[in-house]
GROMACS .gro file of C-alpha atoms in nm:
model
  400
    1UNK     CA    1   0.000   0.000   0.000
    2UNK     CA    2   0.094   0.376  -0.088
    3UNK     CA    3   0.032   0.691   0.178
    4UNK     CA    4  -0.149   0.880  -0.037
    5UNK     CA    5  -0.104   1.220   0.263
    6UNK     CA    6   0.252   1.219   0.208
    7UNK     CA    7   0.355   1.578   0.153
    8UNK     CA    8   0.471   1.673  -0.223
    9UNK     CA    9   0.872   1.615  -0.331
   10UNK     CA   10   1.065   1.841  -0.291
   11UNK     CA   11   1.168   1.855  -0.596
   12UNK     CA   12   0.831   2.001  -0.713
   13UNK     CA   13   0.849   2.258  -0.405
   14UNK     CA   14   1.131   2.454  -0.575
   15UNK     CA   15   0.952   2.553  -0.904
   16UNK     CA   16   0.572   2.518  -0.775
   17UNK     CA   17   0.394   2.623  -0.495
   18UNK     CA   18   0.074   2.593  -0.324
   19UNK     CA   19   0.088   2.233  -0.406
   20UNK     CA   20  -0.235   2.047  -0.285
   21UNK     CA   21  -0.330   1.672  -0.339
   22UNK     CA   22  -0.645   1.686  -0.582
   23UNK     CA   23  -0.666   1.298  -0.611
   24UNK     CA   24  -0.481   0.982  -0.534
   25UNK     CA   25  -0.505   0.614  -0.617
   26UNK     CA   26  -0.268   0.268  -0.620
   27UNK     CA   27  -0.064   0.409  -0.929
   28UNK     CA   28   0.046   0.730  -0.808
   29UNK     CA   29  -0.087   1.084  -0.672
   30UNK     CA   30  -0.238   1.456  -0.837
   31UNK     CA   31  -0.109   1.758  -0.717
   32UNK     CA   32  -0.296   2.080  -0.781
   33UNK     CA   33   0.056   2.374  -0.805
   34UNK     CA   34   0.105   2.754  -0.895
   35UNK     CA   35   0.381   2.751  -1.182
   36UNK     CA   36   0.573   3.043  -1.053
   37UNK     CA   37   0.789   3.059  -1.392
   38UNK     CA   38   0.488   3.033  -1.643
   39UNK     CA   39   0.252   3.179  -1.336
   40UNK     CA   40  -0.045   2.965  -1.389
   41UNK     CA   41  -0.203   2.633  -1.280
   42UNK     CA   42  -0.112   2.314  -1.320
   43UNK     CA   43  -0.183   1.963  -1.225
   44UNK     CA   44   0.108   1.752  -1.156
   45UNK     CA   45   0.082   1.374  -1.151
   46UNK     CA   46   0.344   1.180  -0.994
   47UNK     CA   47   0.387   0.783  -1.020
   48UNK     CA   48   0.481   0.457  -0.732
   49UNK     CA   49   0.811   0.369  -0.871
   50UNK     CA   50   0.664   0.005  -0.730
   51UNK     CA   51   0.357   0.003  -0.902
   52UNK     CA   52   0.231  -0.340  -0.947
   53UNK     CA   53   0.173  -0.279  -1.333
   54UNK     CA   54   0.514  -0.342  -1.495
   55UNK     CA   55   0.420  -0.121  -1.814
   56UNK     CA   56   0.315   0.180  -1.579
   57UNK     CA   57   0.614   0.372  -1.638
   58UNK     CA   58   0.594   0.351  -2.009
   59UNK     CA   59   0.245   0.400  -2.079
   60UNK     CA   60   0.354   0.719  -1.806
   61UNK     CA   61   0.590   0.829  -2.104
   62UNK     CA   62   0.400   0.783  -2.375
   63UNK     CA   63   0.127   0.974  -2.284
   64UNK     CA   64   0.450   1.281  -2.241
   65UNK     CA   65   0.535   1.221  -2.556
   66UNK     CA   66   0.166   1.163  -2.774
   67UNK     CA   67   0.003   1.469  -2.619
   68UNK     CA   68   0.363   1.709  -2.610
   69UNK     CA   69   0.309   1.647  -3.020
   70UNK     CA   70  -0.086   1.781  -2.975
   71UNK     CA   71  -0.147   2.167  -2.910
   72UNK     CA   72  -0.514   2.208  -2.970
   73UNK     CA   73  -0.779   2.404  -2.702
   74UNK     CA   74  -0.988   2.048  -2.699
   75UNK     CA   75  -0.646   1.900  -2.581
   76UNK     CA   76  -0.516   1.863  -2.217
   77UNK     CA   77  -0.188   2.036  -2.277
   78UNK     CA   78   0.120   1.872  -2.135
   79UNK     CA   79   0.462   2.145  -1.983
   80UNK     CA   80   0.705   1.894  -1.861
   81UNK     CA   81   0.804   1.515  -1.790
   82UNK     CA   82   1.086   1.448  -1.588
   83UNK     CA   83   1.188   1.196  -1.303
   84UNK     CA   84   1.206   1.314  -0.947
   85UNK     CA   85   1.532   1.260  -0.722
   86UNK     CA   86   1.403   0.893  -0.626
   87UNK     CA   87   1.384   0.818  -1.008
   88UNK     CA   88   0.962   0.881  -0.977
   89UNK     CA   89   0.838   1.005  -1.277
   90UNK     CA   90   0.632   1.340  -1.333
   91UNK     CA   91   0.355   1.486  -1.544
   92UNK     CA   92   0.304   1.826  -1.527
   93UNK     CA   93   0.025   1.937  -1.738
   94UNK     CA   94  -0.286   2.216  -1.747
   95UNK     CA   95  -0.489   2.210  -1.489
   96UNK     CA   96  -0.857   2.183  -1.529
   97UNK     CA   97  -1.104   2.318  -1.292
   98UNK     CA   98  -1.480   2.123  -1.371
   99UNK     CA   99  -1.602   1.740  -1.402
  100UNK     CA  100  -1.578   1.465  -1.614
  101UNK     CA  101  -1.805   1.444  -1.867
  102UNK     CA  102  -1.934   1.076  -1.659
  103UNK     CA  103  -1.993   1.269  -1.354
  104UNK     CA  104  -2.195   1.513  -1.555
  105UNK     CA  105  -2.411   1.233  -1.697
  106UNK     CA  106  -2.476   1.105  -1.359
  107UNK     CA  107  -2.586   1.452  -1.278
  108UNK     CA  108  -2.779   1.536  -1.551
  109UNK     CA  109  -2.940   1.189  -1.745
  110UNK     CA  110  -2.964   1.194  -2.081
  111UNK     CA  111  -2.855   1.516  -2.210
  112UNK     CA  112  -3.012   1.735  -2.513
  113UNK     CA  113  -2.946   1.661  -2.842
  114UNK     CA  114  -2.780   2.035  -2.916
  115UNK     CA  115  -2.586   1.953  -2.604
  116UNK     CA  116  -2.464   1.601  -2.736
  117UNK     CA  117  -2.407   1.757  -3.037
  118UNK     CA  118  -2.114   2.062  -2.884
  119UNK     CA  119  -1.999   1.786  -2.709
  120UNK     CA  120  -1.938   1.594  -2.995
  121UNK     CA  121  -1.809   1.829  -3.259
  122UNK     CA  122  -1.558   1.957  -2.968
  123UNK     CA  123  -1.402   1.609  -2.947
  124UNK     CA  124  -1.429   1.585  -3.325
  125UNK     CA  125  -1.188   1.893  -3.352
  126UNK     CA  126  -0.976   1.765  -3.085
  127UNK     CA  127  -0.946   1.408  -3.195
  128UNK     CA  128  -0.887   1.505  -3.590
  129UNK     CA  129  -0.597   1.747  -3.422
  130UNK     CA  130  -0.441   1.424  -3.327
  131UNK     CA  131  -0.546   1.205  -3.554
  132UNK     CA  132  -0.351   1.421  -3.813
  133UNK     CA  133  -0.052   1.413  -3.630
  134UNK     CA  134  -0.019   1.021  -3.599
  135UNK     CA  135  -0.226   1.018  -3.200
  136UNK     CA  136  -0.508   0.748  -3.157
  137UNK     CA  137  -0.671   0.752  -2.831
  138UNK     CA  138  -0.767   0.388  -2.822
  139UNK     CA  139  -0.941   0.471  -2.452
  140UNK     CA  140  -1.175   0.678  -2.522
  141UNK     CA  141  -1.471   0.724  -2.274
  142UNK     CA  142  -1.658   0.988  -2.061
  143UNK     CA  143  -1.421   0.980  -1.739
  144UNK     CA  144  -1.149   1.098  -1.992
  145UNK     CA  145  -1.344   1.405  -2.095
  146UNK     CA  146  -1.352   1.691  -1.880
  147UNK     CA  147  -1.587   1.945  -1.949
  148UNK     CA  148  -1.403   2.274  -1.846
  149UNK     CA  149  -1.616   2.544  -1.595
  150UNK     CA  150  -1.994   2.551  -1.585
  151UNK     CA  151  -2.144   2.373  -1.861
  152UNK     CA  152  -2.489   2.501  -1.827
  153UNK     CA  153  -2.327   2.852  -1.914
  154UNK     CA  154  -2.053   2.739  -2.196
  155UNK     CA  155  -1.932   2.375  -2.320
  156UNK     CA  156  -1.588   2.348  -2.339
  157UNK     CA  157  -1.410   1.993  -2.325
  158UNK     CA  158  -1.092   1.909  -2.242
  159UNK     CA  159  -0.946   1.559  -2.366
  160UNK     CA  160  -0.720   1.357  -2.096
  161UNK     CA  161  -0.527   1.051  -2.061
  162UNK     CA  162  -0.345   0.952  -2.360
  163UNK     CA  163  -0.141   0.684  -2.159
  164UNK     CA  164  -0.240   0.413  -2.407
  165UNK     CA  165  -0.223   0.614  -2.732
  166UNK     CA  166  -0.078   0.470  -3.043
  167UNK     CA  167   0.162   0.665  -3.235
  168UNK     CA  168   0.093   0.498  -3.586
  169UNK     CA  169   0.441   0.558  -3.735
  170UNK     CA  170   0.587   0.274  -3.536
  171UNK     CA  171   0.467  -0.046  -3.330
  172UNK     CA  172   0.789   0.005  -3.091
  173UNK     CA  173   0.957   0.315  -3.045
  174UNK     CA  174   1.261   0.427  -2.875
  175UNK     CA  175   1.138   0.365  -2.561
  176UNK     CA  176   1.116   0.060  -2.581
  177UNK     CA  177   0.695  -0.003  -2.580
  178UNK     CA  178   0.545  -0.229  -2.768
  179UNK     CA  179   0.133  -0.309  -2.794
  180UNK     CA  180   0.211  -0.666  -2.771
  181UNK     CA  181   0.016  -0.902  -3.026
  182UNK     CA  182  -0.324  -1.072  -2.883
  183UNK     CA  183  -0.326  -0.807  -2.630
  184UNK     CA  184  -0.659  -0.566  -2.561
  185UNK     CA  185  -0.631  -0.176  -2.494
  186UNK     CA  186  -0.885  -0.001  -2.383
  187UNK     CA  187  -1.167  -0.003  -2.173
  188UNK     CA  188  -1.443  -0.282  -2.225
  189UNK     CA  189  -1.766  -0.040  -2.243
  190UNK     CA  190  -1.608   0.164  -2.477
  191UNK     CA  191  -1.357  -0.050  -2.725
  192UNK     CA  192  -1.401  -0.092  -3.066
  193UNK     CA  193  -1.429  -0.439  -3.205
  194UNK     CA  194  -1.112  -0.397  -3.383
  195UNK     CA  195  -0.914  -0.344  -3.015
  196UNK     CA  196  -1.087  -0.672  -2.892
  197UNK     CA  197  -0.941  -0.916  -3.148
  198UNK     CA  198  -0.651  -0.734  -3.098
  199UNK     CA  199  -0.562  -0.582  -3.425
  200UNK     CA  200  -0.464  -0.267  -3.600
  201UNK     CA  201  -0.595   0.035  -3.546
  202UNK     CA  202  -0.688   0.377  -3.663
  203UNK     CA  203  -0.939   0.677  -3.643
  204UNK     CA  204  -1.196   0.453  -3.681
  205UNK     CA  205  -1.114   0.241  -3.347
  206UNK     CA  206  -1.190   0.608  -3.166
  207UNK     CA  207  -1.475   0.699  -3.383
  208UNK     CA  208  -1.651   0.380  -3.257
  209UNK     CA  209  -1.574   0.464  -2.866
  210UNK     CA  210  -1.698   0.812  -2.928
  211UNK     CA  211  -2.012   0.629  -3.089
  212UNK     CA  212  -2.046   0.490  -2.771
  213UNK     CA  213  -2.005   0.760  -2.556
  214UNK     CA  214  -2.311   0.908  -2.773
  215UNK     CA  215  -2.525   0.674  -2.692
  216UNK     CA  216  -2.460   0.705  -2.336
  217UNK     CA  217  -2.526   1.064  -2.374
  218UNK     CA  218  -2.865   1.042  -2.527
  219UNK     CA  219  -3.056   0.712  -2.391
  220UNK     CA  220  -2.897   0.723  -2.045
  221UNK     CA  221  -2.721   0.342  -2.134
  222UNK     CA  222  -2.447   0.183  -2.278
  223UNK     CA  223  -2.512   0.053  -2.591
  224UNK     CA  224  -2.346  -0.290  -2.549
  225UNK     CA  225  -2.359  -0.425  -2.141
  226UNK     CA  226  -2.325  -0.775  -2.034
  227UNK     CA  227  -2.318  -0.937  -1.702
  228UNK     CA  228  -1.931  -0.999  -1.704
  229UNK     CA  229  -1.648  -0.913  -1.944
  230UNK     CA  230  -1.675  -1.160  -2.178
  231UNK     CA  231  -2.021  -1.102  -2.265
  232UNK     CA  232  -1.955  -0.733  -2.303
  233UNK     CA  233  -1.657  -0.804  -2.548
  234UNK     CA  234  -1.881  -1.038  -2.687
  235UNK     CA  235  -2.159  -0.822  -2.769
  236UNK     CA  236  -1.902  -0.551  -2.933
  237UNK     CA  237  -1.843  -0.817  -3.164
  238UNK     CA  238  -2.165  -0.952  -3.243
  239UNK     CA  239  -2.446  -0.811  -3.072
  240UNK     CA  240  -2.646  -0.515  -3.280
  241UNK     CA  241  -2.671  -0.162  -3.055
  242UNK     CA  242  -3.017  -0.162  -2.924
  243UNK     CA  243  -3.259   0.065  -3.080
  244UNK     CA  244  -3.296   0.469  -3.062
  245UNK     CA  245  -3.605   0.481  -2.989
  246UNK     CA  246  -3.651   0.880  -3.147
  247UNK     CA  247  -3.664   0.847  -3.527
  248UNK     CA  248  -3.773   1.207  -3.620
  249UNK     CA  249  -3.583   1.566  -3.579
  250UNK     CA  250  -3.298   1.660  -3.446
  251UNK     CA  251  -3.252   1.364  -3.209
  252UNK     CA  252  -3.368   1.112  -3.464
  253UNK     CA  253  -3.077   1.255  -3.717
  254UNK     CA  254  -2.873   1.226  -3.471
  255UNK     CA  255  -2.936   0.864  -3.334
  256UNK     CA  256  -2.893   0.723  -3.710
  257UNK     CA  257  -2.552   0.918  -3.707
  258UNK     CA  258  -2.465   0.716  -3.345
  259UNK     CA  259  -2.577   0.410  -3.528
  260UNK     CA  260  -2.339   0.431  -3.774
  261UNK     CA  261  -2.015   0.507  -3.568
  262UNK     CA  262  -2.121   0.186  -3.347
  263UNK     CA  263  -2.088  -0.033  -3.731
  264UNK     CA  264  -1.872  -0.356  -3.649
  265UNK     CA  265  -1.725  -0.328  -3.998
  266UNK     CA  266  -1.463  -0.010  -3.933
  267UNK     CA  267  -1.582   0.034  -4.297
  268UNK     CA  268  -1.901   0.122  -4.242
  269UNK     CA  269  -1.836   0.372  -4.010
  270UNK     CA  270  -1.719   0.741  -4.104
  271UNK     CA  271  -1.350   0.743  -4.240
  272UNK     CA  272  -1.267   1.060  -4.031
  273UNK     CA  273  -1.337   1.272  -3.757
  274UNK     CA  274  -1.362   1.565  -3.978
  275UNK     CA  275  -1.665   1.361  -4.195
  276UNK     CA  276  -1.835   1.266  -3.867
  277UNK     CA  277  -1.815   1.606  -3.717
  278UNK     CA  278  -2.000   1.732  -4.073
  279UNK     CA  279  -2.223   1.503  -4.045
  280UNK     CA  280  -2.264   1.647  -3.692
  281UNK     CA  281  -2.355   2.010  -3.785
  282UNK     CA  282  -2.573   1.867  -4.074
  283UNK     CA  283  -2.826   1.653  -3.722
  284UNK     CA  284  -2.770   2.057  -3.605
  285UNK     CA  285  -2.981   2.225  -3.870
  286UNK     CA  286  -3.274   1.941  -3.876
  287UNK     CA  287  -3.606   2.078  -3.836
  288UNK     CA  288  -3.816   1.956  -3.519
  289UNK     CA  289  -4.120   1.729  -3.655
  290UNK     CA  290  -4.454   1.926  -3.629
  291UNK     CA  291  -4.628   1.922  -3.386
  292UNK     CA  292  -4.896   1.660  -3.376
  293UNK     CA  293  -5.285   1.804  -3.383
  294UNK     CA  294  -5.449   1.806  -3.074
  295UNK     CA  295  -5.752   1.540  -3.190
  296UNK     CA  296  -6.107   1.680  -3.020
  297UNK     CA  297  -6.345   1.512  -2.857
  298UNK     CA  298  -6.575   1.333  -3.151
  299UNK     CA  299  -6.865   1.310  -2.947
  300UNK     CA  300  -6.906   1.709  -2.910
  301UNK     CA  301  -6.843   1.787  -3.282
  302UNK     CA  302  -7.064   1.500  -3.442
  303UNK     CA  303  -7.360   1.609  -3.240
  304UNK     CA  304  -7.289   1.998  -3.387
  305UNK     CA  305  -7.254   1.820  -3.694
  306UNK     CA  306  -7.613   1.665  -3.697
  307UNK     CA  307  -7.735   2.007  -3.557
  308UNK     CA  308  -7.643   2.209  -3.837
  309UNK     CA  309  -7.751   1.881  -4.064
  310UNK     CA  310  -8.071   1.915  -3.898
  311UNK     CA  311  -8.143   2.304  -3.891
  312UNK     CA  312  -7.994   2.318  -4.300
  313UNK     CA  313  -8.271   2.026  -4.390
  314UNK     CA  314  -8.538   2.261  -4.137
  315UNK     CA  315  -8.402   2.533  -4.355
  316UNK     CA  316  -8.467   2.377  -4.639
  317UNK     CA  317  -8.780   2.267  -4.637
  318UNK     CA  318  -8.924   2.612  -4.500
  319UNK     CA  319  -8.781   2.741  -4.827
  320UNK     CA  320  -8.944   2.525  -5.069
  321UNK     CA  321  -9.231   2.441  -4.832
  322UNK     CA  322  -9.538   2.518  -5.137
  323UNK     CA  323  -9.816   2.813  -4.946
  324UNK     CA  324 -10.127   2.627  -4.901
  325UNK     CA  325 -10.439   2.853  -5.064
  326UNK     CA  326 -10.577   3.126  -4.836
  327UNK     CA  327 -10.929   3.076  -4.864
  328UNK     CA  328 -11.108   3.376  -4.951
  329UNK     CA  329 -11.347   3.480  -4.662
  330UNK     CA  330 -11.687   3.555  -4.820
  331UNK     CA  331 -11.832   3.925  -4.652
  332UNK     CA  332 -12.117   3.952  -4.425
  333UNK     CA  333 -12.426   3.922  -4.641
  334UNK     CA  334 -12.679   4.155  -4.502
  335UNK     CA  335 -13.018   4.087  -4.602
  336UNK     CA  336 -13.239   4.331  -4.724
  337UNK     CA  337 -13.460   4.369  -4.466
  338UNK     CA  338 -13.362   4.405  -4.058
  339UNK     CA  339 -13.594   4.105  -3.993
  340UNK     CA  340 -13.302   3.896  -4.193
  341UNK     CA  341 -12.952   3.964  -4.070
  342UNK     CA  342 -12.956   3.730  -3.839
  343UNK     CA  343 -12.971   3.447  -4.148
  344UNK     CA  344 -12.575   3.584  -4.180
  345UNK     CA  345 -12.467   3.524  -3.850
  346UNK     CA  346 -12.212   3.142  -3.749
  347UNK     CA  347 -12.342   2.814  -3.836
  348UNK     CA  348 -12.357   2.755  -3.429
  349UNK     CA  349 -12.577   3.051  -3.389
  350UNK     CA  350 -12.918   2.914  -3.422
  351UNK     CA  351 -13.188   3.134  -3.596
  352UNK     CA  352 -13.415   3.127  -3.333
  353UNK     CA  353 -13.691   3.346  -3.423
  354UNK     CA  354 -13.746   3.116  -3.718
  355UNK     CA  355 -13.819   2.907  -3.462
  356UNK     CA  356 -14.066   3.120  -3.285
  357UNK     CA  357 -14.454   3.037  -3.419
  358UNK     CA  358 -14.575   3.389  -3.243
  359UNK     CA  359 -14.321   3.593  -3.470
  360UNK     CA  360 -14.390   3.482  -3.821
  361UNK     CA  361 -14.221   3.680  -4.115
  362UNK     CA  362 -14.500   3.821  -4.318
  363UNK     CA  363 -14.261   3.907  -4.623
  364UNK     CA  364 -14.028   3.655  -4.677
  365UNK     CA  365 -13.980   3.646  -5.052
  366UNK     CA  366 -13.766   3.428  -5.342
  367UNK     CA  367 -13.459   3.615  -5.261
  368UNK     CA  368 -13.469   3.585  -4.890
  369UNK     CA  369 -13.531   3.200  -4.891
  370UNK     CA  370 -13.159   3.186  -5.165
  371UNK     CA  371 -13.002   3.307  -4.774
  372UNK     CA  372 -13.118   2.994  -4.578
  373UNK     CA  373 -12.806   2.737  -4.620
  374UNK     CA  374 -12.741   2.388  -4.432
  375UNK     CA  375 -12.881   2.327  -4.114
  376UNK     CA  376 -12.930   2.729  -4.014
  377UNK     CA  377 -13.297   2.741  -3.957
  378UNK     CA  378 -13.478   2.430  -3.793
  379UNK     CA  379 -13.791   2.529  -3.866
  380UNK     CA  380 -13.970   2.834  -4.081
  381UNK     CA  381 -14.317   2.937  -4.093
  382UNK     CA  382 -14.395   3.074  -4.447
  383UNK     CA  383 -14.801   3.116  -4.383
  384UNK     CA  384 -14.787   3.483  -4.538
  385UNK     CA  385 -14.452   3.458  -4.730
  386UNK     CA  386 -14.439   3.579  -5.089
  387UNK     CA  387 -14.306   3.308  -5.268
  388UNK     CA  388 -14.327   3.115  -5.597
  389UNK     CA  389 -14.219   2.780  -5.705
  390UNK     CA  390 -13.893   2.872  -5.774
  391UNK     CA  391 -13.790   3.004  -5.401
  392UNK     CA  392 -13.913   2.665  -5.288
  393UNK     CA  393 -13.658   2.492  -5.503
  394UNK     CA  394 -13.380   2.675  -5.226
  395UNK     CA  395 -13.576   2.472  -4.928
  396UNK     CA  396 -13.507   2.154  -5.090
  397UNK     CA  397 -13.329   1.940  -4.900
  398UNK     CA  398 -13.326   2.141  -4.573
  399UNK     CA  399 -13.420   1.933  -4.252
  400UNK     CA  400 -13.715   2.162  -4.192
   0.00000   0.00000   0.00000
């Protein structure tokens, strides 16, 4: 075991100051300094010379010399290597004050697709830096992304840890490292299927982490999880990515794009950084899908439907509805004598003074009998009327 409250070498006292442990673990110990030559801070890393991992002090060097070829503001920048008086190597390298893009995720859930997509394009930029200059990753994955000060104000990442980067022009260099034949780099979760059978690699190998990493970002999960390592190797190699379940928009661009990095066949995947990062800002400008109309309530709108159905036939019929005749009221007949108005007067209204034997008329003539009609008079005495044959004809048929 290693005291991880030991108090920094002095070595690193005479050219840095304020020095305060930031983090500490079984390969070595983080310093947080003040350079008081380039006055600014750093982080320093320092490595157990007895580290139980033999290759600890090489993959320590490499990452010196992969990231002291980078200079890129997406780039962790790297100021000086050296070995301390006890032979312990030393990173010093810029300092970074924020959290790793995993702790973010774990704060946050999935994130926004505009958010994904900064994220993204910023490691795009970074990665084709390197890429460019001969630097693969090979472990990329969201504790090695730092997202620099208070994301919900700017994204700005910051990529770390090259310690297992390849530097294509040589399998061994002078130092003496060598990625060994049959054996895996890189972190399970995040490794492309290339790493896992142990061959060569290139851009693509990181393009398919960062595919990963995308995923993460927008469903929450890793797109390829078993129950032990071998059936999360496994599933890099032969299991499909499970399904994005947005297929429209922005997000739905965007989880086609994922799909494709995550391609088994480094063919199928995008040849460069620089492609996947245009086919980034292409998801960017996507329309959102319309919005879908708000369906009302059927029950409401057929009953107004059979109302207006109803009132339009009403309508309709009032229109073309044909008058029926007015029948022509006939005027109040007045007969010619007093004695006889009341022959004129409703059906209902019996004639009663036909009806009285004391009160007989003693003029009724032709023309007064043409006014006696239906079932007016009951009963008529015509002792001293003045009638012919021919006014008799009008009380034919008369119940008299």
């Amino acid at each position: 075991m290693h005291e991880t409250n030991e108090l920094p070498p002095a070595k690193l006292r005479e050219r840095y100051s304020r020095l305060d442990r930031i983090s500490a673990g079984g390969m070595g110990v983080v310093f947080k300094g003040e350079d008081e030559i380039l006055k600014k801070t750093v982080a320093i890393k320092t490595l157990f010379m007895n580290s139980s991992d033999p290759d600890a002090v090489i993959r320590f060097q490499q990452e010196a010399r992969a990231v002291s070829r980078l200079s890129h503001p997406n780039i962790i920048g790297i100021m000086d290597f050296g070995l301390l008086d006890d032979s312990q190597p030393y990173l010093v390298m810029d300092f970074v004050e924020g959290m790793s893009l995993g702790s973010f995720m774990e704060k946050s859930g999935p994130l926004d697709p505009d958010i994904v997509i900064e994220i993204l394009c910023q490691v795009c930029d970074g990665m084709n830096h390197a890429h460019e200059r001969g630097v693969i990753h090979r472990d990329l994955k969201p504790s090695n992304l730092m997202l620099e000060g208070d994301p919900a104000e700017q994204i700005q990442i910051r990529i770390l840890d090259f310690g297992v980067a390849k530097l294509e022009e040589s399998q061994t260099d002078e130092t003496g490292f060598q990625t060994r034949a049959g054996t895996m780099v890189g972190s399970p979760y995040y490794m492309s299927p290339e790493q896992i059978r142990a061959e060569a690699v290139d851009a693509r190998s990181d393009i398919y982490s960062l595919g990963c990493i995308a995923y993460q970002m927008v469903s929450g999960t890793l797109p390829f999880e078993g129950e032990t390592y071998v059936q999360t190797v496994t599933a890099h190699l032969e299991t499909p990515p499970k399904l994005l379940t947005v297929r429209e928009g922005k997000a739905g661009a965007l989880n086609v794009l994922i799909l494709k990095c995550l391609a088994k066949d480094p063919d199928q995947r995008f040849a460069s950084m620089s492609e996947l990062k245009e086919a980034l800002l292409a998801c960017r400008n996507v329309e959102p899908p319309p919005a879908p109309v708000k369906r009302k309530n059927a029950v409401p709108l057929l009953v107004f439907s059979l109302l207006i159905l109803a009132i339009g036939v009403l309508a309709f019929f009032q229109i073309n509805k044909k008058e029926e005749p007015i029948l022509p009221i006939k005027p109040i007949v007045k007969a010619k004598k007093p004695e006889l108005e009341k022959f004129t007067v409703q059906r209902e209204e019996r004639l009663e003074f036909w009806e009285a034997v004391n009160d007989p008329f003693n003029s009724v003539n032709d023309e007064d009998l043409k006014l006696i009609k239906g079932d007016l008079v009951a009963a008529a005495d015509l002792t001293n009327a003045d009638i012919t044959s021919a006014g008799l004809e009008n009380l034919v048929g008369l119940n008299l």
